[in-house]
GROMACS .gro file of N, CA, C and O in nm:
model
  448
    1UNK      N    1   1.978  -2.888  -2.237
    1UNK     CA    2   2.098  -2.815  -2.200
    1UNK      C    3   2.065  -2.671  -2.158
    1UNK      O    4   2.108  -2.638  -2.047
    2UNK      N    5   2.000  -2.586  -2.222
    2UNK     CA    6   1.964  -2.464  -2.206
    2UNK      C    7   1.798  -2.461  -2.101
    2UNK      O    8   1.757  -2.355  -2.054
    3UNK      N    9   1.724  -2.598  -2.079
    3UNK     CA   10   1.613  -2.562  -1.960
    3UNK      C   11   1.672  -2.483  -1.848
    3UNK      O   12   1.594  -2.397  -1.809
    4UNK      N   13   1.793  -2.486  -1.779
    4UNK     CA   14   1.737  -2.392  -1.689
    4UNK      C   15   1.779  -2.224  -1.724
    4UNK      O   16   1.759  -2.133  -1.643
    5UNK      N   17   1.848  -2.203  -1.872
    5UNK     CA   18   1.866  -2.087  -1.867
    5UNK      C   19   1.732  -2.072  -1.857
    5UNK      O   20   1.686  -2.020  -1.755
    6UNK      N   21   1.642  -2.119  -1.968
    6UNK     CA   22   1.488  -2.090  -1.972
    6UNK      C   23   1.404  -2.040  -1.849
    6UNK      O   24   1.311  -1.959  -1.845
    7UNK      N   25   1.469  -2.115  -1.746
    7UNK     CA   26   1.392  -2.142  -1.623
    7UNK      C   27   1.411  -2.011  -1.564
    7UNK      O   28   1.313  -1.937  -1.554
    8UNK      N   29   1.575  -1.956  -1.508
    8UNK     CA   30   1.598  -1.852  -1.503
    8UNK      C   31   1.543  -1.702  -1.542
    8UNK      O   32   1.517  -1.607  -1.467
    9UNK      N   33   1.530  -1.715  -1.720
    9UNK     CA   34   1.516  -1.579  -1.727
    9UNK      C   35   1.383  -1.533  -1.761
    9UNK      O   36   1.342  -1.437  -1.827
   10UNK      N   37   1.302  -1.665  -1.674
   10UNK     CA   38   1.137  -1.604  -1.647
   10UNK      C   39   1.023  -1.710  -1.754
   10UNK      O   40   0.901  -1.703  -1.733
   11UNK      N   41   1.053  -1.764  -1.816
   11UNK     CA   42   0.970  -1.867  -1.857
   11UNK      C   43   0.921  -1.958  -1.762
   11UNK      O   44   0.991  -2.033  -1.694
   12UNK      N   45   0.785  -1.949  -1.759
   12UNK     CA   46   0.730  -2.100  -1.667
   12UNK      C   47   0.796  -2.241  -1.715
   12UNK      O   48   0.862  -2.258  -1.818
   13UNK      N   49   0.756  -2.361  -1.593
   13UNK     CA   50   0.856  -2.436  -1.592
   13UNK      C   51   0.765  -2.513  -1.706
   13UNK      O   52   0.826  -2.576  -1.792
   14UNK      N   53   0.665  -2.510  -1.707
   14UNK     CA   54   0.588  -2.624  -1.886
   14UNK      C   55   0.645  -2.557  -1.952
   14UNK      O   56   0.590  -2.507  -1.854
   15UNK      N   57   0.710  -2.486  -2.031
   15UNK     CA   58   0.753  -2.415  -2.127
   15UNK      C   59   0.839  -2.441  -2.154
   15UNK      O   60   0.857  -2.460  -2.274
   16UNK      N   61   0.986  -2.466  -2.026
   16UNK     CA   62   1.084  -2.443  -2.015
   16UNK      C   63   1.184  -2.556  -2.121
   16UNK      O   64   1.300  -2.519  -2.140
   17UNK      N   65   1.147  -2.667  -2.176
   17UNK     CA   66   1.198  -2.749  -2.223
   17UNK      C   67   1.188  -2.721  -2.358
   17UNK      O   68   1.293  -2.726  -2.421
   18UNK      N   69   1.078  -2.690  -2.423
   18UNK     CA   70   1.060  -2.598  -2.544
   18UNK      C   71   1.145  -2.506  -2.585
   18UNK      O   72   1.217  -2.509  -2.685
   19UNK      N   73   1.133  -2.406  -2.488
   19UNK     CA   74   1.228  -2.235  -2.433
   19UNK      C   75   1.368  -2.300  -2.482
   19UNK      O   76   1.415  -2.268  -2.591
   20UNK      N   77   1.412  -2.362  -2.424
   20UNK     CA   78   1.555  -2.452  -2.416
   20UNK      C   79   1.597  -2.498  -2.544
   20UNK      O   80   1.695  -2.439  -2.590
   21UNK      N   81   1.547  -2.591  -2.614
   21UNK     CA   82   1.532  -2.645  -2.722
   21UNK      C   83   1.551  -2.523  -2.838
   21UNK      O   84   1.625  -2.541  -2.935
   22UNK      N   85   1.489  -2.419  -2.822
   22UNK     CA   86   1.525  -2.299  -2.915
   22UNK      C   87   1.628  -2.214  -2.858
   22UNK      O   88   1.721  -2.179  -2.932
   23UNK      N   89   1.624  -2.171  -2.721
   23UNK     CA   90   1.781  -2.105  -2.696
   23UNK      C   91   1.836  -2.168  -2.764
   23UNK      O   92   1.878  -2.109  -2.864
   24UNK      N   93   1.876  -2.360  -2.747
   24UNK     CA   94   1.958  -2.392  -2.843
   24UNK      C   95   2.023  -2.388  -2.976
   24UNK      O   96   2.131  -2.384  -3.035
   25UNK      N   97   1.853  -2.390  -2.991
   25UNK     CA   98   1.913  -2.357  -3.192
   25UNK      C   99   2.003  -2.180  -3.244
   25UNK      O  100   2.095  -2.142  -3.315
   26UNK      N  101   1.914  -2.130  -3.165
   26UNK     CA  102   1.977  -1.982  -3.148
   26UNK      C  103   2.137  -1.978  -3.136
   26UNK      O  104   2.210  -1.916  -3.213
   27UNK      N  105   2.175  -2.048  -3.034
   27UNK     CA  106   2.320  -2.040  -3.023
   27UNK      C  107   2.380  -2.108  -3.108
   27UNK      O  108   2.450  -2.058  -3.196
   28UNK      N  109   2.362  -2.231  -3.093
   28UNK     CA  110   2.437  -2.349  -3.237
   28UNK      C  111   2.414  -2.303  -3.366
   28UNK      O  112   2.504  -2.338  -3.442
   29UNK      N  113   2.314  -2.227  -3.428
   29UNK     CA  114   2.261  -2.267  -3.552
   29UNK      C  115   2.243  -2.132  -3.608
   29UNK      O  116   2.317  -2.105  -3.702
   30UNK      N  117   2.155  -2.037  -3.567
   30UNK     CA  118   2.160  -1.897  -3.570
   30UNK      C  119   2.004  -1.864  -3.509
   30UNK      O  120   1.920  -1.948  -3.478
   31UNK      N  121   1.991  -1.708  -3.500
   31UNK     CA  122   1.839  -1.642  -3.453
   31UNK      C  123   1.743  -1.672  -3.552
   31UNK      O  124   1.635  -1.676  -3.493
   32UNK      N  125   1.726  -1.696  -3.677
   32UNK     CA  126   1.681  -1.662  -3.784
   32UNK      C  127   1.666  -1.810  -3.795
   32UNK      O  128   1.569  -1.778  -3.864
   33UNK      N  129   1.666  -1.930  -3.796
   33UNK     CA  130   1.620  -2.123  -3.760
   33UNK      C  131   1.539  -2.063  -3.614
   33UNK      O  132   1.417  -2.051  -3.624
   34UNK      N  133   1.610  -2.024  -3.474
   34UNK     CA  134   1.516  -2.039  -3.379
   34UNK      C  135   1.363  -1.931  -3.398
   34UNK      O  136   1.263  -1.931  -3.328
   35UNK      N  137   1.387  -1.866  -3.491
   35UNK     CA  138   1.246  -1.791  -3.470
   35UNK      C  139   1.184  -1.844  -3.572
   35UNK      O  140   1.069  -1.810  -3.541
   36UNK      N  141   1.170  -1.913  -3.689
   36UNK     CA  142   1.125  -1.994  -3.782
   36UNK      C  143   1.052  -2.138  -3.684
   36UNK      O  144   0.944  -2.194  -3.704
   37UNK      N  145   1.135  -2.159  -3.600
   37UNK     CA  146   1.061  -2.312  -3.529
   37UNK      C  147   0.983  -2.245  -3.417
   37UNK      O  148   0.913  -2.329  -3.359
   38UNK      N  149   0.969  -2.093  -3.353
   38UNK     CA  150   0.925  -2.053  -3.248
   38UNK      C  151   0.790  -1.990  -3.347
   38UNK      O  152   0.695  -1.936  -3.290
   39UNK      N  153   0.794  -2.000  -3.464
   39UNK     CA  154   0.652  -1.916  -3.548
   39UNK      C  155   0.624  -2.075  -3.594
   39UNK      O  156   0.536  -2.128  -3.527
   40UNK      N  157   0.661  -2.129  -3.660
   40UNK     CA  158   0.602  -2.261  -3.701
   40UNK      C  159   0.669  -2.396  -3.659
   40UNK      O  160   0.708  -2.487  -3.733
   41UNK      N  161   0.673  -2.386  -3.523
   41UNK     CA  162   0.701  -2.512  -3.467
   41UNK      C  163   0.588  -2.620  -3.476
   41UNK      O  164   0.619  -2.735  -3.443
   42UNK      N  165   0.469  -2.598  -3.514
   42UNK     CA  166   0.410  -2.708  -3.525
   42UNK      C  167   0.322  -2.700  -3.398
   42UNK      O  168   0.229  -2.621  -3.386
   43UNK      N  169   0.373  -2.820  -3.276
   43UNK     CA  170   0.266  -2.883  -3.184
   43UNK      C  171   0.295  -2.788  -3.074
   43UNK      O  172   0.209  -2.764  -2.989
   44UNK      N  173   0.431  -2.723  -3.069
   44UNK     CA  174   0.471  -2.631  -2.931
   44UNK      C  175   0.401  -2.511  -2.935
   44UNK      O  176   0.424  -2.427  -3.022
   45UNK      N  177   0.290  -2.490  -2.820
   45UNK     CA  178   0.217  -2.385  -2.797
   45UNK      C  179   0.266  -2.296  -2.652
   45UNK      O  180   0.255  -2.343  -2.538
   46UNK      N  181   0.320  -2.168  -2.682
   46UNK     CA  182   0.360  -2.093  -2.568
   46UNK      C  183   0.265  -2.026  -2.554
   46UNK      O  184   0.175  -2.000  -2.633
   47UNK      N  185   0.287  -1.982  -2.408
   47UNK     CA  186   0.128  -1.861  -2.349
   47UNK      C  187   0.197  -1.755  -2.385
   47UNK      O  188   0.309  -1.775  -2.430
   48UNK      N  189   0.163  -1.660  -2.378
   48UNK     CA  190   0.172  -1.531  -2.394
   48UNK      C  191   0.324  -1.459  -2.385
   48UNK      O  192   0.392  -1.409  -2.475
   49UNK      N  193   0.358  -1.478  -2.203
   49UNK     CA  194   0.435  -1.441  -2.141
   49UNK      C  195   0.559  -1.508  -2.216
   49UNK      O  196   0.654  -1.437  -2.247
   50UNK      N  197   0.559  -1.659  -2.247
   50UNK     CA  198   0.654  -1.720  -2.280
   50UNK      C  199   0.664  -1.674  -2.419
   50UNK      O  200   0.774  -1.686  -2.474
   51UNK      N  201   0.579  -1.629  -2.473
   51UNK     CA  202   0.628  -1.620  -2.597
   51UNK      C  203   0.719  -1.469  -2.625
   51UNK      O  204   0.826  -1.456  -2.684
   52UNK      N  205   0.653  -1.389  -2.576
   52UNK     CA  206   0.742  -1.268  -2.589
   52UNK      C  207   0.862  -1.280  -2.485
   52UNK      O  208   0.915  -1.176  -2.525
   53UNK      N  209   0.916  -1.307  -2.420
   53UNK     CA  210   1.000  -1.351  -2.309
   53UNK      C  211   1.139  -1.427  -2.440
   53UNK      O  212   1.254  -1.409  -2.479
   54UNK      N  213   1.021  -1.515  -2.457
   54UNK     CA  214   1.155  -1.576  -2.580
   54UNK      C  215   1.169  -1.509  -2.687
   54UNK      O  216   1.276  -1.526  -2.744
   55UNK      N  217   1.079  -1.420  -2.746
   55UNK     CA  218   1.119  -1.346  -2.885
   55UNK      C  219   1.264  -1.235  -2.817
   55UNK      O  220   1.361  -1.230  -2.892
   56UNK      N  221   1.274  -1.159  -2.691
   56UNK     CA  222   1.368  -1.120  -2.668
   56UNK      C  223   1.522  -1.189  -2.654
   56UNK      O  224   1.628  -1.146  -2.699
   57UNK      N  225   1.491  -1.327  -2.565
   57UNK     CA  226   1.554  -1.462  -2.562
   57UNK      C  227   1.647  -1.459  -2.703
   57UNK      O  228   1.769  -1.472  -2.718
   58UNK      N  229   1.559  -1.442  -2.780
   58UNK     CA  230   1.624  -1.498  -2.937
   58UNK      C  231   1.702  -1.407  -3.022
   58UNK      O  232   1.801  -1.443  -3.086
   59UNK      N  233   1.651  -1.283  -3.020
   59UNK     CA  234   1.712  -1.186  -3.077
   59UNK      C  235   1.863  -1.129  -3.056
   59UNK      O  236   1.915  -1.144  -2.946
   60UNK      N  237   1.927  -1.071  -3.149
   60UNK     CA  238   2.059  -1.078  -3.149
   60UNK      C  239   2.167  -1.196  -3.232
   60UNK      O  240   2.121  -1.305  -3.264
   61UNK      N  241   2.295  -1.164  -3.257
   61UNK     CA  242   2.344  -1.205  -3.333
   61UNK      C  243   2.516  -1.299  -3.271
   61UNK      O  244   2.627  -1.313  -3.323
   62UNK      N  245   2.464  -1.339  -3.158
   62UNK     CA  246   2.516  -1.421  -3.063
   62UNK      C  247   2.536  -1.527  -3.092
   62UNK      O  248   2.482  -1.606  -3.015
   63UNK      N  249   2.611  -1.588  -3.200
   63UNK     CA  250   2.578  -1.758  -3.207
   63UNK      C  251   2.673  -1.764  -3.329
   63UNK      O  252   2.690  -1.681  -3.418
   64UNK      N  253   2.747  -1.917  -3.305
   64UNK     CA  254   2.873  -1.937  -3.367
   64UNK      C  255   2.898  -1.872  -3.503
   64UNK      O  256   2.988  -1.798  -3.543
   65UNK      N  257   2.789  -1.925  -3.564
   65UNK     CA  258   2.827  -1.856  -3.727
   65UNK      C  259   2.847  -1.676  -3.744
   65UNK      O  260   2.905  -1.618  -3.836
   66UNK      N  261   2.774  -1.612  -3.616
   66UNK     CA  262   2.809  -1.472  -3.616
   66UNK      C  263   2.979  -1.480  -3.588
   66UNK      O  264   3.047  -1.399  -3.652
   67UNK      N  265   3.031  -1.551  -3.518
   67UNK     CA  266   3.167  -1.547  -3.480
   67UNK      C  267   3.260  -1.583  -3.590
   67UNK      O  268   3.373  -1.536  -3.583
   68UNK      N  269   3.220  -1.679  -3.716
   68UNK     CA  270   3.311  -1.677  -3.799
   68UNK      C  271   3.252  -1.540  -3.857
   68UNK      O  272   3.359  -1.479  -3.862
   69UNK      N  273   3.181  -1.471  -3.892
   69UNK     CA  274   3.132  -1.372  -3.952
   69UNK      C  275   3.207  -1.242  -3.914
   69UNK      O  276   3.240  -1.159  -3.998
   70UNK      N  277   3.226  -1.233  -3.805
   70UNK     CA  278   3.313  -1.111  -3.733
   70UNK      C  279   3.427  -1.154  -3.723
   70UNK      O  280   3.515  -1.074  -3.754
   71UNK      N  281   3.465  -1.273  -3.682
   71UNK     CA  282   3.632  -1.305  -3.750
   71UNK      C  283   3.665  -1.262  -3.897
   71UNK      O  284   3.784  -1.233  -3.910
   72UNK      N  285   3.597  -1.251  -4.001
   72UNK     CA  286   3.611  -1.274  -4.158
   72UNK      C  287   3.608  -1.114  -4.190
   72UNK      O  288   3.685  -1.044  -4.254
   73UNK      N  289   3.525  -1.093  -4.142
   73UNK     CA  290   3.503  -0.917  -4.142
   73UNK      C  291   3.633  -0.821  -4.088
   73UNK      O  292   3.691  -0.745  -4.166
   74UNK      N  293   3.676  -0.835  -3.934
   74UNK     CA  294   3.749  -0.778  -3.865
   74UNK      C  295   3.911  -0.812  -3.924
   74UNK      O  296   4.002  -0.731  -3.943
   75UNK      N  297   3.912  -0.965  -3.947
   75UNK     CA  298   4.036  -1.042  -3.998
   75UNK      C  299   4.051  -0.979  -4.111
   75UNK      O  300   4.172  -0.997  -4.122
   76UNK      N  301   4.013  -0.896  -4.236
   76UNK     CA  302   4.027  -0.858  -4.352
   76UNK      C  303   4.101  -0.701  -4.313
   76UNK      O  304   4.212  -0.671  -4.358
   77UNK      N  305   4.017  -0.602  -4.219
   77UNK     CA  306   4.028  -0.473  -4.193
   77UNK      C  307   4.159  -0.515  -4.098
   77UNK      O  308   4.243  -0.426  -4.115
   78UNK      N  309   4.201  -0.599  -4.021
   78UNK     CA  310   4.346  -0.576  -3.905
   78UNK      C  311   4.402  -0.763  -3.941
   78UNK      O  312   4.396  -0.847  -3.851
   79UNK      N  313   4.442  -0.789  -4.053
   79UNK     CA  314   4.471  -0.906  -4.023
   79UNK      C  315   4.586  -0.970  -3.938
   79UNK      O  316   4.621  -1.088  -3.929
   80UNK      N  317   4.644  -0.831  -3.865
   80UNK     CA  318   4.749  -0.874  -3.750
   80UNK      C  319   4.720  -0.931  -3.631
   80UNK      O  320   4.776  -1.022  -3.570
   81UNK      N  321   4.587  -0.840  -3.595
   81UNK     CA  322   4.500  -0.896  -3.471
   81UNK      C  323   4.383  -0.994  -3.479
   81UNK      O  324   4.285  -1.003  -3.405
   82UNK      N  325   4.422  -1.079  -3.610
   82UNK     CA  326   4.332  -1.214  -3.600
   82UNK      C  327   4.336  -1.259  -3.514
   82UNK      O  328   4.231  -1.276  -3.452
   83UNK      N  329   4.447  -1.298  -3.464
   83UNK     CA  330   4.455  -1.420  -3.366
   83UNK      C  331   4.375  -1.374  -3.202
   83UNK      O  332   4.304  -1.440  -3.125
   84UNK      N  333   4.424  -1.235  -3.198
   84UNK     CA  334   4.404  -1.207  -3.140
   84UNK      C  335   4.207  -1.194  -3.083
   84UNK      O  336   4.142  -1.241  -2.990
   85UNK      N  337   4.184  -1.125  -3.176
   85UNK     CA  338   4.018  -1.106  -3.214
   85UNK      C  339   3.929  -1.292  -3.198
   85UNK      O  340   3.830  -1.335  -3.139
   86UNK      N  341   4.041  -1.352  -3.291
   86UNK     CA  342   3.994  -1.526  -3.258
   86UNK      C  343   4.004  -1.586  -3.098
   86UNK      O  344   3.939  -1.688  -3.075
   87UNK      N  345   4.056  -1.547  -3.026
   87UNK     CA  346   4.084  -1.609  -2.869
   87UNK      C  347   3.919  -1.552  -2.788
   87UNK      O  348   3.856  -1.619  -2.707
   88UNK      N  349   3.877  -1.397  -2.846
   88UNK     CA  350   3.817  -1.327  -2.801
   88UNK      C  351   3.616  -1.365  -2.872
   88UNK      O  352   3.502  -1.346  -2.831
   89UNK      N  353   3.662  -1.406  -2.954
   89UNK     CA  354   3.540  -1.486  -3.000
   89UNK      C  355   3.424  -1.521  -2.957
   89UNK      O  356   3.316  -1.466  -2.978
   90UNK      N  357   3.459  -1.662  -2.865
   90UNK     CA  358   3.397  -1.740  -2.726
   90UNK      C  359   3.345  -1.655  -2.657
   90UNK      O  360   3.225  -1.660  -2.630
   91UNK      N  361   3.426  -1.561  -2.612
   91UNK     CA  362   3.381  -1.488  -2.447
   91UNK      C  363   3.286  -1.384  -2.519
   91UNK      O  364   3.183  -1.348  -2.462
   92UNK      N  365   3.329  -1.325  -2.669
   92UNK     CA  366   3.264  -1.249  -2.685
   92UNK      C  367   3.111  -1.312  -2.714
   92UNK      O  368   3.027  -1.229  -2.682
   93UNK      N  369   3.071  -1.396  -2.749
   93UNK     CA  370   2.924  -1.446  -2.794
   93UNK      C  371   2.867  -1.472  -2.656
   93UNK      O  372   2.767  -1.408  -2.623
   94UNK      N  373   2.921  -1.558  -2.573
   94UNK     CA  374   2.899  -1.579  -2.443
   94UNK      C  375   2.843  -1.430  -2.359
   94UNK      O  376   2.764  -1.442  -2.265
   95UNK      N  377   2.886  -1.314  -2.397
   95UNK     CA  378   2.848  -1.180  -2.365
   95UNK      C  379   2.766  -1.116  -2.428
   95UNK      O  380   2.725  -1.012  -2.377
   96UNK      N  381   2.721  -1.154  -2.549
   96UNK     CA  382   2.655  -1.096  -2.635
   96UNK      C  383   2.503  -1.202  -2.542
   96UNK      O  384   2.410  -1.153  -2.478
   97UNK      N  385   2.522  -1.306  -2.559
   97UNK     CA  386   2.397  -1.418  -2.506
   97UNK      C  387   2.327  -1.375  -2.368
   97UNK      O  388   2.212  -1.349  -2.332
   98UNK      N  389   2.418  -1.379  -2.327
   98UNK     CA  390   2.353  -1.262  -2.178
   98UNK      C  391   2.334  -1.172  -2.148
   98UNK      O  392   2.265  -1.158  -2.046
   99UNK      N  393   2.394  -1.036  -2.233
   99UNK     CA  394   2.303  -0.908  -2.297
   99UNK      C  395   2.128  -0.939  -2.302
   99UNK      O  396   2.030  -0.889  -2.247
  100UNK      N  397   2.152  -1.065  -2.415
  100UNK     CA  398   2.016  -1.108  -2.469
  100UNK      C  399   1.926  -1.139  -2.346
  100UNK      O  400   1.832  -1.068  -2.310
  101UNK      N  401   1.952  -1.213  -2.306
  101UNK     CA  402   1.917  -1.279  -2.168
  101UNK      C  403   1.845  -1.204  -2.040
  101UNK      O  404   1.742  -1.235  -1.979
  102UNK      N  405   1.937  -1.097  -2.022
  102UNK     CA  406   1.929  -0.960  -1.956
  102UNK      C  407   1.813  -0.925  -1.991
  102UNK      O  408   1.719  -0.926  -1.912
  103UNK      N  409   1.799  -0.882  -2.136
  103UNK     CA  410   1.682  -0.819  -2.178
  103UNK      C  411   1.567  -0.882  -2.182
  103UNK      O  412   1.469  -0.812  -2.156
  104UNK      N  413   1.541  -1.044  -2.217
  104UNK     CA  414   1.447  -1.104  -2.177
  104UNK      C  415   1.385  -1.082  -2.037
  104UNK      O  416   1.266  -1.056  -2.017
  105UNK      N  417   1.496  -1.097  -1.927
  105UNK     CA  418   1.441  -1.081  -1.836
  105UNK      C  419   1.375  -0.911  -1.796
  105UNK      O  420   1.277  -0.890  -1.724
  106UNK      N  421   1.434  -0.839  -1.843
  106UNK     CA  422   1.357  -0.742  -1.812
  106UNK      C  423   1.222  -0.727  -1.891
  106UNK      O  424   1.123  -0.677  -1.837
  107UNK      N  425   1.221  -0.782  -2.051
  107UNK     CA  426   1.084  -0.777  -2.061
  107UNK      C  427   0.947  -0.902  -1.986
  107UNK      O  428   0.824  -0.894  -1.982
  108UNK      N  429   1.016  -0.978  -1.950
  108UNK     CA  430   0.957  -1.041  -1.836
  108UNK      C  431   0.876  -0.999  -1.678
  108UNK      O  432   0.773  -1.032  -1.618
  109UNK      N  433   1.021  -0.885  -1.653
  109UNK     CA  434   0.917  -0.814  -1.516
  109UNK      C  435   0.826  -0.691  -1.590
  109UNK      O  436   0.746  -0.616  -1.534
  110UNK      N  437   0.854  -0.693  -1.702
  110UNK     CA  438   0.767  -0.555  -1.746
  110UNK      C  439   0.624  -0.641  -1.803
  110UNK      O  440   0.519  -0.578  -1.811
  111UNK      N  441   0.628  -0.743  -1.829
  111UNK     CA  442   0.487  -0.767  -1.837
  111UNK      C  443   0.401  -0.840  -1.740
  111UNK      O  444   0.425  -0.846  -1.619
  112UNK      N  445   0.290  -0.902  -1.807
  112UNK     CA  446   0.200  -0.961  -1.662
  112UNK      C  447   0.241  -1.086  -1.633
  112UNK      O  448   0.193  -1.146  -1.537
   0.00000   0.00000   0.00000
């Protein structure tokens, strides 16, 4: 699902299914599972480029369980504008992910 963000934001294409496979977990699951399987994944070996490319990739707090987390937080301090803050959720992680993304790619043209 996530190969061609991979592909996009500068990972070579052998990589890219790997790359993908952890964007995933990152978003579904949290940063903190995808960088645990990106340090001890076992058989998946990234080069260099790919690997720091994705440590930027990963970082940040973009991913569903941050969204009940800032619902629970924000919902306590304004509980009028729950609903409101809840519609805003989605778009907001979706923006936070491509912040991330952004920055991958720039540490991508900044290295070799």
């Amino acid at each position: 699902l996530f190969y061609p963000v991979a592909l996009i934001i500068g990972i070579p294409a052998d990589d890219c299914k790997a790359a993908g496979t952890l964007i995933g977990t990152k978003v579904f699951t949290n940063e903190f599972v995808a960088f645990l399987d990106l340090q001890f994944g076992g058989e998946i070996e990234f080069g260099s480029r790919s690997y720091t490319i994705l440590t930027y990739a990963l970082l940040g707090f973009s991913n569903f369980s941050s969204i009940g987390i800032q619902l629970g937080a924000l919902g306590a301090m304004a509980p009028s504008k729950k609903s409101a803050m809840a519609k805003m959720g989605i778009s907001s992680m979706i923006c936070g992910n491509i912040a991330c993304f952004m920055t991958a790619c720039i540490a991508g043209l900044l290295i070799e």
